Every structure is written in C-alpha cells, then in structure tokens.
Amino acid sequence: MEELSFETCLELLQTEHVAHVAVSTDRGPYVTPVAYVFSGDHLAFRTRTGTRLAAIDRDPRVCIEVSRHNLDTGEWKCVIARGTAHRVSGGPHMQQILAAILRKYGPTVGAFVGRAADDEVVVTVEIVELTGRGAGPFDAGGTPLAR
C-alpha cells in the first residue's frame, strides 16, 4: 500500500463519479453514495429530506470516500476527505452547482439531473483534510489485492 500524492487525490476527486458520504446518526455511522462535483476545496452534492440531511443538520462533520478500482489488475486508489457540510439555499450558487452536476452527469444519465425537486437541497462540503492510499495489482507477497 502506498500514500497517494495530493495531486493524485485531487485527480480522483475531479474524475470519479460516485462518492460515499458518511454522517453520524443516533444509531451510528450512516454511509450513502452520491453523485457529486468537486472544485477547489469544496465538494457538492444534491440530497433530499431524510436521514443524511437530518444528520448533517445535527452534526455537519462528514467523511467522504472516493475510489477507483481496476477489476482486471486489482489495482485500487482511494481518497478520504473530511470536512464540514453546509446547506446551499437557492440563488445563483445553487444554480451554479446544479449546472455543474448537469455538465458532469447529463451526458450519461439525462437532463433530469439538472432539475431541483421541491424538497431538494444542495450541500457543499468544505474539505479540511485530504488523504489517499492505493495499491498496485499485487502486495509484497505476490498476492492479488481486492480480489
């Protein structure tokens, strides 16, 4: 296993399509996948009223995981980002984020990703800590990883 460079961590955040967001609930950790966009030191995603949003309102500290795995070789890379989540309520900033989500996902999943539902909220996460690790196709003992 190796530590990823800061630049490699940023590249993963910019190019991958699924992030897993971990929040704290009364029942313990709660992790869900989200479609997201990343820019600078912020990651943004859409959500609706439910467990994830209630947890963020209660405790805005979140942990985000983004990974890439090569099924042919077993090679993988993983980024962990910790940060503080904030609701974005309407206005131009929300529209900019929705437009960015549409640009990223629209070609593959359709234009519906750019429309906001009535109970939909955009959340931005200010990243305060970023780390990454990865492993090649085999560990030191010659055993394939992640297979």
Coordinates of N, CA and C in Angstrom, one line a residue:
M1 N 0.8 -1.2 0.0 CA 0.0 0.0 0.0 C 0.9 1.2 0.0
E2 N 0.5 2.3 -0.7 CA 1.2 3.5 -0.8 C 0.4 4.7 -0.6
E3 N 1.0 5.8 -0.1 CA 0.3 7.0 0.1 C 0.2 7.7 -1.2
L4 N -1.0 8.3 -1.5 CA -1.2 9.0 -2.8 C -0.7 10.4 -2.6
S5 N -0.2 11.0 -3.7 CA 0.2 12.4 -3.6 C -1.1 13.3 -3.6
F6 N -0.9 14.5 -3.1 CA -2.0 15.4 -3.1 C -2.6 15.6 -4.5
E7 N -1.8 15.7 -5.5 CA -2.3 15.9 -6.9 C -3.1 14.7 -7.3
T8 N -2.7 13.5 -7.0 CA -3.4 12.3 -7.3 C -4.8 12.2 -6.6
C9 N -4.8 12.7 -5.4 CA -6.1 12.8 -4.6 C -7.0 13.7 -5.3
L10 N -6.5 14.9 -5.7 CA -7.4 15.9 -6.4 C -7.9 15.3 -7.8
E11 N -7.0 14.6 -8.5 CA -7.4 14.0 -9.8 C -8.5 13.0 -9.6
L12 N -8.5 12.2 -8.6 CA -9.5 11.2 -8.3 C -10.8 12.0 -8.0
L13 N -10.8 13.0 -7.1 CA -12.0 13.8 -6.8 C -12.6 14.4 -8.0
Q14 N -11.7 14.8 -9.0 CA -12.2 15.5 -10.2 C -12.8 14.6 -11.2
T15 N -12.3 13.3 -11.3 CA -12.7 12.5 -12.4 C -13.7 11.4 -12.0
E16 N -13.8 10.9 -10.8 CA -14.6 9.8 -10.5 C -16.1 10.3 -10.4
H17 N -17.0 9.4 -10.3 CA -18.5 9.7 -10.4 C -19.3 9.4 -9.2
V18 N -18.8 8.6 -8.3 CA -19.5 8.3 -7.1 C -18.7 8.6 -5.8
A19 N -19.2 9.3 -4.9 CA -18.6 9.5 -3.6 C -19.5 8.8 -2.6
H20 N -18.9 8.4 -1.5 CA -19.7 7.8 -0.4 C -19.5 8.8 0.8
V21 N -20.7 9.3 1.3 CA -20.7 10.3 2.3 C -21.1 9.6 3.6
A22 N -20.2 9.8 4.7 CA -20.5 9.2 6.0 C -20.9 10.3 6.9
V23 N -22.0 10.1 7.6 CA -22.5 11.1 8.6 C -22.8 10.3 9.9
S24 N -22.9 11.0 11.0 CA -23.2 10.4 12.3 C -24.7 10.6 12.6
T25 N -25.3 9.4 13.0 CA -26.7 9.5 13.4 C -26.8 8.9 14.8
D26 N -28.0 9.0 15.3 CA -28.3 8.5 16.7 C -28.0 7.0 16.7
R27 N -28.2 6.3 15.6 CA -28.0 4.8 15.5 C -26.6 4.5 15.1
G28 N -25.7 5.4 14.9 CA -24.3 5.2 14.5 C -24.0 5.7 13.1
P29 N -22.9 5.3 12.5 CA -22.5 5.9 11.2 C -23.5 5.5 10.1
Y30 N -23.7 6.4 9.2 CA -24.6 6.1 8.1 C -23.9 6.6 6.8
V31 N -23.7 5.7 5.9 CA -22.9 5.9 4.6 C -23.8 5.7 3.4
T32 N -23.8 6.7 2.5 CA -24.6 6.6 1.3 C -23.8 7.1 0.1
P33 N -24.1 6.6 -1.1 CA -23.4 7.1 -2.3 C -24.1 8.3 -2.8
V34 N -23.3 9.2 -3.4 CA -23.9 10.4 -4.0 C -23.2 10.7 -5.3
A35 N -23.9 11.4 -6.2 CA -23.3 12.0 -7.4 C -22.8 13.3 -6.9
Y36 N -21.7 13.8 -7.4 CA -21.1 15.0 -6.8 C -20.3 15.8 -7.9
V37 N -19.9 17.0 -7.5 CA -19.0 17.8 -8.3 C -17.9 18.3 -7.3
F38 N -16.7 18.5 -7.8 CA -15.6 18.9 -6.9 C -14.9 20.1 -7.6
S39 N -14.7 21.1 -6.8 CA -14.0 22.3 -7.3 C -13.2 22.9 -6.2
G40 N -11.9 23.1 -6.4 CA -11.0 23.7 -5.4 C -10.9 22.9 -4.1
D41 N -11.5 23.4 -3.1 CA -11.5 22.7 -1.8 C -12.9 22.4 -1.3
H42 N -13.9 22.3 -2.3 CA -15.3 22.0 -1.9 C -15.8 20.9 -2.8
L43 N -16.6 20.1 -2.2 CA -17.3 19.0 -2.9 C -18.8 19.3 -2.7
A44 N -19.6 19.2 -3.7 CA -21.0 19.5 -3.6 C -21.9 18.3 -4.1
F45 N -23.0 18.1 -3.5 CA -24.0 17.1 -4.0 C -25.4 17.5 -3.6
R46 N -26.3 16.8 -4.3 CA -27.7 17.0 -4.0 C -28.3 16.0 -3.1
T47 N -29.2 16.4 -2.3 CA -29.9 15.4 -1.4 C -31.3 15.9 -1.2
R48 N -32.1 15.0 -0.5 CA -33.4 15.4 -0.1 C -33.6 15.1 1.4
T49 N -34.7 15.6 1.9 CA -35.0 15.4 3.3 C -34.9 13.9 3.6
G50 N -34.3 13.6 4.7 CA -34.1 12.2 5.1 C -33.0 12.0 6.1
T51 N -32.5 10.8 6.3 CA -31.5 10.5 7.3 C -30.3 11.3 7.1
R52 N -29.7 11.3 5.9 CA -28.5 12.0 5.6 C -28.6 13.5 6.0
L53 N -29.6 14.2 5.5 CA -29.7 15.6 5.7 C -30.0 15.9 7.2
A54 N -30.8 15.1 7.9 CA -31.0 15.3 9.3 C -29.7 15.2 10.1
A55 N -28.9 14.2 9.7 CA -27.6 14.0 10.4 C -26.7 15.2 10.2
I56 N -26.7 15.7 8.9 CA -25.8 16.9 8.6 C -26.3 18.1 9.4
D57 N -27.6 18.3 9.5 CA -28.1 19.4 10.3 C -27.7 19.3 11.8
R58 N -27.7 18.1 12.3 CA -27.3 17.8 13.7 C -25.8 18.0 13.9
D59 N -25.0 17.4 13.0 CA -23.5 17.4 13.1 C -23.0 17.5 11.7
P60 N -22.5 18.7 11.3 CA -22.1 18.9 9.9 C -20.7 18.3 9.6
R61 N -20.1 17.6 10.5 CA -18.8 17.0 10.2 C -19.1 15.7 9.3
V62 N -18.5 15.6 8.2 CA -18.7 14.4 7.3 C -17.4 13.9 6.9
C63 N -17.4 12.6 6.4 CA -16.3 12.0 5.9 C -16.7 11.5 4.5
I64 N -15.9 11.7 3.5 CA -16.2 11.3 2.1 C -15.2 10.4 1.5
E65 N -15.6 9.3 0.9 CA -14.7 8.4 0.3 C -15.0 8.4 -1.2
V66 N -13.9 8.4 -2.0 CA -14.0 8.3 -3.5 C -12.9 7.3 -3.9
S67 N -13.2 6.3 -4.7 CA -12.2 5.3 -5.1 C -12.3 4.9 -6.5
R68 N -11.2 4.3 -7.0 CA -11.2 3.8 -8.3 C -10.6 2.4 -8.2
H69 N -11.2 1.4 -8.8 CA -10.7 0.0 -8.8 C -10.6 -0.5 -10.2
N70 N -9.5 -1.2 -10.5 CA -9.3 -1.8 -11.8 C -9.6 -3.3 -11.6
L71 N -10.7 -3.8 -12.1 CA -11.1 -5.2 -11.9 C -10.1 -6.2 -12.6
D72 N -9.5 -5.7 -13.7 CA -8.6 -6.6 -14.4 C -7.3 -6.8 -13.6
T73 N -6.8 -5.8 -12.9 CA -5.5 -5.9 -12.3 C -5.5 -6.0 -10.8
G74 N -6.6 -5.6 -10.2 CA -6.8 -5.5 -8.8 C -6.2 -4.2 -8.2
E75 N -5.6 -3.3 -9.0 CA -5.1 -2.1 -8.5 C -6.3 -1.2 -8.1
W76 N -6.0 -0.4 -7.0 CA -7.0 0.5 -6.5 C -6.4 1.7 -5.9
K77 N -7.2 2.8 -5.9 CA -6.8 4.1 -5.3 C -8.1 4.6 -4.5
C78 N -7.8 5.2 -3.4 CA -8.9 5.6 -2.5 C -8.5 7.0 -1.9
V79 N -9.5 7.9 -1.9 CA -9.3 9.2 -1.3 C -10.3 9.3 -0.1
I80 N -9.8 9.8 1.0 CA -10.7 10.1 2.2 C -10.6 11.6 2.4
A81 N -11.8 12.3 2.4 CA -11.8 13.7 2.7 C -12.7 13.9 3.9
R82 N -12.2 14.7 4.8 CA -13.0 15.1 6.0 C -13.4 16.6 5.8
G83 N -14.6 16.9 6.2 CA -14.9 18.3 6.1 C -16.2 18.7 6.8
T84 N -16.6 19.9 6.6 CA -17.8 20.5 7.2 C -18.9 20.7 6.1
A85 N -20.0 20.2 6.3 CA -21.1 20.3 5.3 C -22.0 21.5 5.6
H86 N -22.4 22.2 4.5 CA -23.3 23.4 4.6 C -24.4 23.3 3.6
R87 N -25.6 23.6 4.0 CA -26.7 23.7 3.0 C -26.5 24.9 2.1
V88 N -26.9 24.8 0.9 CA -26.9 25.9 0.0 C -28.4 26.1 -0.3
S89 N -28.9 27.3 0.0 CA -30.3 27.5 -0.2 C -30.5 28.5 -1.3
G90 N -31.0 27.9 -2.4 CA -31.4 28.7 -3.6 C -30.4 29.6 -4.1
G91 N -30.8 30.5 -5.0 CA -30.0 31.5 -5.5 C -29.0 31.1 -6.6
P92 N -28.1 32.0 -7.0 CA -27.2 31.7 -8.1 C -26.2 30.6 -7.7
H93 N -25.8 30.5 -6.4 CA -24.8 29.5 -6.1 C -25.4 28.1 -6.3
M94 N -26.6 27.9 -5.8 CA -27.3 26.6 -6.0 C -27.4 26.3 -7.5
Q95 N -27.8 27.3 -8.3 CA -27.9 27.1 -9.7 C -26.6 26.7 -10.4
Q96 N -25.5 27.3 -9.9 CA -24.2 27.0 -10.5 C -23.8 25.6 -10.2
I97 N -24.1 25.1 -9.0 CA -23.8 23.7 -8.6 C -24.7 22.8 -9.4
L98 N -26.0 23.0 -9.6 CA -26.8 22.2 -10.4 C -26.4 22.1 -11.8
A99 N -25.9 23.3 -12.3 CA -25.4 23.3 -13.7 C -24.2 22.4 -13.9
A100 N -23.3 22.5 -12.8 CA -22.1 21.7 -12.9 C -22.4 20.2 -12.8
I101 N -23.4 19.8 -12.0 CA -23.8 18.4 -11.9 C -24.4 18.0 -13.3
L102 N -25.2 18.9 -13.9 CA -25.7 18.5 -15.2 C -24.6 18.3 -16.2
R103 N -23.6 19.2 -16.2 CA -22.5 19.0 -17.2 C -21.8 17.7 -17.0
K104 N -21.6 17.3 -15.7 CA -20.8 16.1 -15.4 C -21.6 14.8 -15.7
Y105 N -22.9 14.8 -15.3 CA -23.7 13.6 -15.4 C -24.7 13.6 -16.5
G106 N -25.1 14.7 -17.0 CA -26.1 14.8 -18.1 C -25.9 13.9 -19.3
P107 N -24.6 13.9 -19.8 CA -24.4 13.0 -21.0 C -24.7 11.6 -20.8
T108 N -24.6 11.1 -19.6 CA -24.8 9.6 -19.3 C -26.2 9.3 -18.7
V109 N -26.7 10.2 -17.9 CA -28.0 9.9 -17.2 C -29.1 10.8 -17.6
G110 N -28.9 11.8 -18.4 CA -30.0 12.6 -18.9 C -30.1 13.9 -18.2
A111 N -31.0 14.8 -18.8 CA -31.1 16.1 -18.3 C -31.8 16.3 -16.9
F112 N -32.5 15.2 -16.5 CA -33.2 15.3 -15.2 C -32.3 15.7 -14.0
V113 N -31.0 15.4 -14.2 CA -30.1 15.7 -13.1 C -29.9 17.1 -12.8
G114 N -30.3 18.0 -13.7 CA -30.1 19.4 -13.6 C -31.3 20.1 -13.0
R115 N -32.4 19.4 -12.8 CA -33.6 20.0 -12.2 C -33.7 19.7 -10.7
A116 N -34.1 20.7 -9.9 CA -34.2 20.5 -8.5 C -35.6 20.2 -8.1
A117 N -35.9 19.2 -7.3 CA -37.2 18.9 -6.8 C -37.5 19.9 -5.6
D118 N -38.8 20.0 -5.3 CA -39.2 21.0 -4.2 C -38.5 20.8 -2.9
D119 N -38.2 19.5 -2.5 CA -37.6 19.2 -1.2 C -36.1 19.0 -1.3
E120 N -35.5 19.3 -2.5 CA -34.1 19.0 -2.7 C -33.3 20.1 -2.1
V121 N -32.1 19.7 -1.7 CA -31.1 20.6 -1.0 C -29.8 20.3 -1.7
V122 N -29.0 21.4 -1.9 CA -27.6 21.2 -2.3 C -26.8 21.4 -1.1
V123 N -25.8 20.5 -0.9 CA -24.9 20.5 0.2 C -23.5 20.7 -0.3
T124 N -22.8 21.6 0.3 CA -21.4 21.7 -0.1 C -20.6 21.3 1.1
V125 N -19.4 20.7 0.9 CA -18.5 20.3 1.9 C -17.2 21.0 1.8
E126 N -16.9 21.7 2.8 CA -15.5 22.4 2.8 C -14.6 21.4 3.3
I127 N -13.6 20.9 2.4 CA -12.7 19.9 2.8 C -11.6 20.5 3.6
V128 N -11.4 19.9 4.8 CA -10.3 20.4 5.7 C -9.2 19.3 5.8
E129 N -9.4 18.1 5.4 CA -8.4 17.1 5.5 C -8.5 16.2 4.3
L130 N -7.4 15.8 3.6 CA -7.5 15.0 2.4 C -6.3 14.0 2.5
T131 N -6.6 12.7 2.4 CA -5.6 11.7 2.4 C -6.0 10.7 1.3
G132 N -5.0 9.9 0.9 CA -5.3 8.9 -0.1 C -4.3 7.8 0.0
R133 N -4.7 6.6 -0.4 CA -3.9 5.4 -0.4 C -4.2 4.6 -1.7
G134 N -3.3 3.8 -2.0 CA -3.5 2.9 -3.2 C -2.6 1.7 -3.1
A135 N -2.9 0.8 -3.9 CA -2.1 -0.4 -4.0 C -2.1 -0.9 -5.5
G136 N -0.9 -1.4 -5.8 CA -0.8 -2.0 -7.2 C -1.5 -3.3 -7.3
P137 N -1.3 -4.0 -8.4 CA -2.0 -5.2 -8.6 C -1.7 -6.4 -7.6
F138 N -0.5 -6.3 -7.0 CA -0.1 -7.3 -6.1 C 0.5 -6.7 -4.8
D139 N 0.3 -7.4 -3.7 CA 1.0 -6.9 -2.5 C 2.4 -7.5 -2.5
A140 N 3.2 -7.2 -1.4 CA 4.6 -7.6 -1.3 C 4.8 -9.1 -1.4
G141 N 3.8 -9.9 -1.0 CA 3.9 -11.3 -1.1 C 3.4 -11.9 -2.4
G142 N 3.1 -11.1 -3.4 CA 2.7 -11.6 -4.7 C 1.2 -12.0 -4.7
T143 N 0.4 -11.6 -3.7 CA -1.0 -12.0 -3.7 C -1.8 -10.9 -4.3
P144 N -2.7 -11.2 -5.2 CA -3.6 -10.1 -5.8 C -4.4 -9.5 -4.7
L145 N -4.5 -8.1 -4.7 CA -5.3 -7.4 -3.8 C -6.7 -7.2 -4.3
A146 N -7.7 -7.0 -3.4 CA -9.0 -6.6 -3.8 C -9.7 -7.6 -4.8
R147 N -9.4 -8.9 -4.6 CA -10.0 -9.9 -5.5 C -10.7 -10.9 -4.7

